[in-house]
Coordinates of C-alpha atoms in Angstrom, one line a residue:
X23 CA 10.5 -6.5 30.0
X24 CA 13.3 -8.1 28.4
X25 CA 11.6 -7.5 24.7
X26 CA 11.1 -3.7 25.4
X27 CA 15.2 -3.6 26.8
X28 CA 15.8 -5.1 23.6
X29 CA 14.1 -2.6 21.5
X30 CA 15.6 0.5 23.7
X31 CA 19.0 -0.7 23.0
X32 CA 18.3 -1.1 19.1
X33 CA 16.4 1.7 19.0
X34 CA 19.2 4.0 21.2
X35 CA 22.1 3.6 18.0
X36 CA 18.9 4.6 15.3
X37 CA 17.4 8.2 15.2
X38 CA 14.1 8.4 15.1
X39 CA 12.4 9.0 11.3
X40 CA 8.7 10.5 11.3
X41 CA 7.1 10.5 7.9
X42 CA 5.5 13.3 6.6
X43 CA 1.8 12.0 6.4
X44 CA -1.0 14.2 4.1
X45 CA -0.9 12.9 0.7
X46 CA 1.6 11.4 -1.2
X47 CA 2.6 9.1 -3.8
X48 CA 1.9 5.2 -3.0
X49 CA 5.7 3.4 -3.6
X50 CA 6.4 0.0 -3.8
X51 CA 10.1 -1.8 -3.5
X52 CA 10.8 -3.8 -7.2
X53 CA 11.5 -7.1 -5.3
X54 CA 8.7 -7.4 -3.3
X55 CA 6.4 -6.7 -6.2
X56 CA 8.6 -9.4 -8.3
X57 CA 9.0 -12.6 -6.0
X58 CA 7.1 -14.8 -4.1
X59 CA 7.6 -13.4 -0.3
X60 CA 3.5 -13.1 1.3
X61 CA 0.8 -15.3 1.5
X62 CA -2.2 -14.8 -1.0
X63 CA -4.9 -16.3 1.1
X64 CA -6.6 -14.2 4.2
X65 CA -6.4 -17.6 6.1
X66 CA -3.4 -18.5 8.1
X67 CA -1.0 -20.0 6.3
X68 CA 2.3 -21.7 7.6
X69 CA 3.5 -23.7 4.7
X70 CA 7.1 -22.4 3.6
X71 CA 7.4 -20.4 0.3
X72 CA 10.8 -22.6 -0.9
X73 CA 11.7 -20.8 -4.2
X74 CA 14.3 -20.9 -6.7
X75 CA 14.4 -19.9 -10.1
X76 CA 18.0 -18.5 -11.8
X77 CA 20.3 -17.8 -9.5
X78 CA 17.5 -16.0 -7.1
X79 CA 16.2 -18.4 -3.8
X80 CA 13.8 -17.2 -1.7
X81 CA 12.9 -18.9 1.7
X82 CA 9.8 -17.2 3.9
X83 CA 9.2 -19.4 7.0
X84 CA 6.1 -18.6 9.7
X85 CA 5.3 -19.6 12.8
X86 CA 2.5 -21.2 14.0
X87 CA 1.0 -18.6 16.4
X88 CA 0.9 -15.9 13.7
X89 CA 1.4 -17.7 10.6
X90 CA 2.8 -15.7 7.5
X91 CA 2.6 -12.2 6.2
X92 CA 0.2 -11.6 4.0
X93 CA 0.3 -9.2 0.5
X94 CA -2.5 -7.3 2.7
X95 CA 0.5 -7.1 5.5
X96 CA 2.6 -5.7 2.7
X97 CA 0.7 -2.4 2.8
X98 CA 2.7 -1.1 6.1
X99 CA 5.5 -1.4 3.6
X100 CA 4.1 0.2 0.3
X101 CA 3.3 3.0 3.4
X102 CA 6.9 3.0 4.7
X103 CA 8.5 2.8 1.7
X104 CA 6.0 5.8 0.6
X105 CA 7.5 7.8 3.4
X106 CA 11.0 7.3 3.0
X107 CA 11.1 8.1 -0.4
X108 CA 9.3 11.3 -0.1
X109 CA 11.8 12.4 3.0
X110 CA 14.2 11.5 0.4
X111 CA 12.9 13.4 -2.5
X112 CA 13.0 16.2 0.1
X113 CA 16.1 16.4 1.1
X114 CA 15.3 14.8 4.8
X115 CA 17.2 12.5 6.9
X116 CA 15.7 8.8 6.9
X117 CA 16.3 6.1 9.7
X118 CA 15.3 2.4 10.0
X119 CA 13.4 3.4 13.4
X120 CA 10.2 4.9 12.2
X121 CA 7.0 6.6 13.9
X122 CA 3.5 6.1 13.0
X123 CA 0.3 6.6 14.7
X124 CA -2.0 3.7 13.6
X125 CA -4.5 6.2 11.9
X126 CA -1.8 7.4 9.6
X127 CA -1.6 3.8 8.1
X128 CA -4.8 2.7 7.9
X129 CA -5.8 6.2 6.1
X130 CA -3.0 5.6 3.5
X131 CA -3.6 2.2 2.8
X132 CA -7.4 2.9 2.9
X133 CA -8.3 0.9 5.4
X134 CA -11.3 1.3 8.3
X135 CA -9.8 3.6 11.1
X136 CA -11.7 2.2 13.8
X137 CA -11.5 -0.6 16.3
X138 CA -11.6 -3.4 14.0
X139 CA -9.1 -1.7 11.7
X140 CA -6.7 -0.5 14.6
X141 CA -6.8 -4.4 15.6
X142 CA -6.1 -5.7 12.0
X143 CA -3.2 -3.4 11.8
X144 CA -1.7 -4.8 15.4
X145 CA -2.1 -8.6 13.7
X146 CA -0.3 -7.7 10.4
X147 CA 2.8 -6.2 12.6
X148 CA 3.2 -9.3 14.5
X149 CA 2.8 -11.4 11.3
X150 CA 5.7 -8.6 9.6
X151 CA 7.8 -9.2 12.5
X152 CA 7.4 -13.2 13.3
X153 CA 8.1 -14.0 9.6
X154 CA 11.5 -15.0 8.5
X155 CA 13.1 -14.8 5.1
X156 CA 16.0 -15.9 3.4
X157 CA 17.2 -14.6 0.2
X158 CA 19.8 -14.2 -2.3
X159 CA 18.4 -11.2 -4.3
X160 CA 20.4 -8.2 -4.2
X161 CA 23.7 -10.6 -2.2
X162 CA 27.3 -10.6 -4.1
X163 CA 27.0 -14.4 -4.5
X164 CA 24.1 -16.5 -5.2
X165 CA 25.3 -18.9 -2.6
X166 CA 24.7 -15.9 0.0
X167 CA 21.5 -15.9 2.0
X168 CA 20.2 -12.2 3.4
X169 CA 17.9 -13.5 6.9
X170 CA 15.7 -11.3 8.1
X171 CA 12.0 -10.6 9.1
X172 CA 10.2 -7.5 7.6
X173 CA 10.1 -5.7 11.0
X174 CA 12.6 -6.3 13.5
X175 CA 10.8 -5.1 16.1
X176 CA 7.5 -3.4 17.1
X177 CA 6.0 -1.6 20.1
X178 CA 3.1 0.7 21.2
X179 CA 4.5 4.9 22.0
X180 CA 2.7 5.9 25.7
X181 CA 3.3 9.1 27.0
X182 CA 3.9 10.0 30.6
X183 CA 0.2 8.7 31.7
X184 CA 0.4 5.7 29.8
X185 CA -1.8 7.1 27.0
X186 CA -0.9 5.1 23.4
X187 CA 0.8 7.8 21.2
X188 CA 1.5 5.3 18.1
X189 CA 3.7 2.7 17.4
X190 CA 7.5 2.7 16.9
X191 CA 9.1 0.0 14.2
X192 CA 13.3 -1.0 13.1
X193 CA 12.8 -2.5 9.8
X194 CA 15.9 -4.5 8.2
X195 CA 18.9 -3.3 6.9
X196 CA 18.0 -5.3 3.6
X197 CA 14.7 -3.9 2.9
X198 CA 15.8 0.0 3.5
X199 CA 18.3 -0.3 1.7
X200 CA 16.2 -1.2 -1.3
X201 CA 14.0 1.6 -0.7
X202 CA 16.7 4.1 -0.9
X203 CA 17.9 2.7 -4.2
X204 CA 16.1 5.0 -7.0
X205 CA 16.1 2.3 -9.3
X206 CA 14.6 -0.1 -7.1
X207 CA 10.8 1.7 -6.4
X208 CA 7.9 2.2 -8.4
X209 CA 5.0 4.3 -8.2
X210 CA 1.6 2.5 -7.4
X211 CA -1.7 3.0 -8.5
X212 CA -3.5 4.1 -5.1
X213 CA -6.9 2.2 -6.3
X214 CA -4.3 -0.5 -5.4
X215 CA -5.7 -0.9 -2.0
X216 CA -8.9 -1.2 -3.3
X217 CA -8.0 -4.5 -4.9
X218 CA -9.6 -7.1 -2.7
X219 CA -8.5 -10.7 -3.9
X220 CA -4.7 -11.6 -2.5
X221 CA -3.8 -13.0 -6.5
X222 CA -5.7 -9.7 -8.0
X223 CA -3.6 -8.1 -5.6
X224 CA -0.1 -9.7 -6.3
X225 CA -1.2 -10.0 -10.3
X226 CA -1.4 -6.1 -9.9
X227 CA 2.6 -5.8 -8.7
X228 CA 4.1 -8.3 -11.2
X229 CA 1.9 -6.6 -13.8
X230 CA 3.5 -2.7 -12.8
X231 CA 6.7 -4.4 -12.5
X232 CA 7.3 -5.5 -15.7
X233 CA 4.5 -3.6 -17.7
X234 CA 5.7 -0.2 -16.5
X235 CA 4.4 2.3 -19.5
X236 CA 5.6 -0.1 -22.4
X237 CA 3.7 0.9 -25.6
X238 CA 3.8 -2.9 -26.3
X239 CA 3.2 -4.2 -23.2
X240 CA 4.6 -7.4 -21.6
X241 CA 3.2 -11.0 -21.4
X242 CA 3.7 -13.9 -19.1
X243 CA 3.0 -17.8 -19.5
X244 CA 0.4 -19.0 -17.2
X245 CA 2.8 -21.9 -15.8
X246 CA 5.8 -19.2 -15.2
X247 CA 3.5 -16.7 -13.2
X248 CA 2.0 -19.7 -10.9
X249 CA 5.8 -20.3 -10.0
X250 CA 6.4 -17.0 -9.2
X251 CA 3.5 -16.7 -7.3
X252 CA 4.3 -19.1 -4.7
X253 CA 0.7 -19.9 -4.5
X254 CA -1.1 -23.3 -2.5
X255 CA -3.4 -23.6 -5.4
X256 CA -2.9 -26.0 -8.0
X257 CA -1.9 -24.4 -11.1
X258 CA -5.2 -25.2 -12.8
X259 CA -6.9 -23.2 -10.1
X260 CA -4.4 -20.6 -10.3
X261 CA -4.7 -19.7 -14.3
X262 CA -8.8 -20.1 -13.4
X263 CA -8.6 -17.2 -11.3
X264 CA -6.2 -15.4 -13.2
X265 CA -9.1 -15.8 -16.4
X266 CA -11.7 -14.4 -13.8
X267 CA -9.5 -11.1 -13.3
X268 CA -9.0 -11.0 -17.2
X269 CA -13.0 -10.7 -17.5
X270 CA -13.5 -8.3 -14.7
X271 CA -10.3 -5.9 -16.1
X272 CA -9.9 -5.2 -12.4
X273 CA -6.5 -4.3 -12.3
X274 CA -5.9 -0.5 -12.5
X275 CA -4.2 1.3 -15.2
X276 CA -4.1 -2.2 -17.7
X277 CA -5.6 -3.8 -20.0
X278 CA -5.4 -7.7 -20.1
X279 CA -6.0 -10.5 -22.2
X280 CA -4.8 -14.1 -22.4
X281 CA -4.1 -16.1 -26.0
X282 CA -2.8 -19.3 -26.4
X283 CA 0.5 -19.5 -28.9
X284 CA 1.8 -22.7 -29.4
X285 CA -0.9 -24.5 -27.3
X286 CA 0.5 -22.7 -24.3
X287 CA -1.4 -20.1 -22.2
X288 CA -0.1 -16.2 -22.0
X289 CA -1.3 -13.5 -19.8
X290 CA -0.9 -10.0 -21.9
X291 CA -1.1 -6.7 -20.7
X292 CA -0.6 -3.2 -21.6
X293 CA -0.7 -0.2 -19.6
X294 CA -3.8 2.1 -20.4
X295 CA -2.8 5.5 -21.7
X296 CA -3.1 8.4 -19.5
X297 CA -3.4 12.4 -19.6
X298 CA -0.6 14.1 -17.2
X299 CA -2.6 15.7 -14.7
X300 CA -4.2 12.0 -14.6
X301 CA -1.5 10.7 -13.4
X302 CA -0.1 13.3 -11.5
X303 CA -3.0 13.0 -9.3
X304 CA -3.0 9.6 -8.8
X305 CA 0.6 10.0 -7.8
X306 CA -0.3 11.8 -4.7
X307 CA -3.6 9.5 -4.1
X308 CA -6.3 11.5 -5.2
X309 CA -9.0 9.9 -7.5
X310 CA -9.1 11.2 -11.3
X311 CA -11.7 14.0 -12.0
X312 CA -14.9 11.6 -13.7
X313 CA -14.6 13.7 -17.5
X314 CA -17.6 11.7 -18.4
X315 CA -20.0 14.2 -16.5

């Protein structure tokens, strides 16, 4: 009782934002997709990510009954930030309260829409909301830590007979505000989703991020990316896995390949060239017409 008080009176100074659903672009926020802030394994993991690099620290802390988000929990917010972003484009009004029904998400993100999935979904929202993080990205002064958990708050929407209706979330001040910065989002691949390793995964957002379109590409040292990655493994484990991805060129819309200047070892990539209706449909989710038939 006192947790659903709590959300009324946080939820009574918001408006309510409902997305638009139906197909549209997959975004991601540029921060999440460049720093170490989910757990890459599927089992629970409660280890703190303690990061610093530059001027930029990053502190995620779970708790032991949920353990930490994972990048598959990240999907509710490539889906929110989706949303806000087209209400944007459109000319609506956005709100950190936001609507959902469960089959919305999972449809989006590509996931099963049954039990299990509906479930699954319920687990990554308590592992959104029960993990902390403290950073200085996007603060005045490096010294300045940002706390916050990547939903606030959560809860089921019943109508009069008690029949579920969807789910109601507040995200942070921190992350909306990145999503409503232009500069800060990037379009996704939707075949995204469809990535099922948690490092092919997060190799994928580091690679969009920096690769963009670049005729020349980008390239990363081995030992750099396993920092950023905030990864358990050992960093000879790490750049093994990172080798398998290079042979299975699973990551969509790159090419990759590793080489070894100055006895050091470099991930390269460079972003595949595409036709504009290509790419136009894959911005609003829909799978490239197959020209080979």
């Amino acid at each position: 009782m006192e947790r659903r008080a709590a959300f009324d009176e946080a939820s009574s100074q918001l408006d309510l934002f409902v997305g638009a659903g139906g197909a549209i672009a997959a975004r991601d926020a540029q921060d999440l997709m460049a720093w170490p802030f989910f757990s890459l394994a599927k089992r629970k993991r409660v280890r703190p990510i303690d990061f610093r690099m530059g001027e930029v620290t990053i502190l995620v802390e779970a708790t032991a009954e949920h353990g930490m988000a994972t990048i598959w929990d990240a999907d509710v917010l490539i889906w929110i930030a989706s949303q806000i972003v087209e209400a944007r484009d459109a000319g609506r009004p956005t709100s950190r309260l936001i609507a959902a029904t469960p089959h919305e998400i999972m449809r989006f993100t590509q996931r099963s829409t049954g039990k299990v999935g509906y479930e699954r979904l319920k687990a990554a929202l308590d592992r959104l909301q029960s993990t902390s993080i403290a950073t200085s990205i996007r603060q005045a002064s490096s010294r300045r830590r940002h706390r916050f958990s990547w939903i606030n708050e959560w809860r089921e929407r019943l109508d009069g007979r008690g029949r579920a209706m969807g789910i109601e979330m507040i995200i942070p001040d921190w992350f909306y505000e990145g999503v409503l910065d232009r500069a800060l989002v990037l379009t996704i691949d939707p075949a995204y989703f469809r990535l099922t390793g948690g490092l092919e995964r997060w190799l994928y957002r580091i690679v969009r991020k920096h690769g963009g379109r670049q005729t020349n590409g980008w390239s990363f040292d081995i030992e750099h990316l396993w920092l950023k990655s905030g990864s358990l493994s050992p960093c000879k484990r790490f750049a093994f896995e990172v080798r398998g991805i290079v042979r299975r060129q699973s990551l969509p819309g790159y090419t990759l390949s590793l080489d070894r200047p100055l006895g050091r070892e470099r991930l390269n990539f460079v972003a595949i060239p595409v036709d504009a209706f290509t790419a136009a449909m894959r911005r609003i989710g829909m799978r490239p017409v197959d020209k080979s038939v």
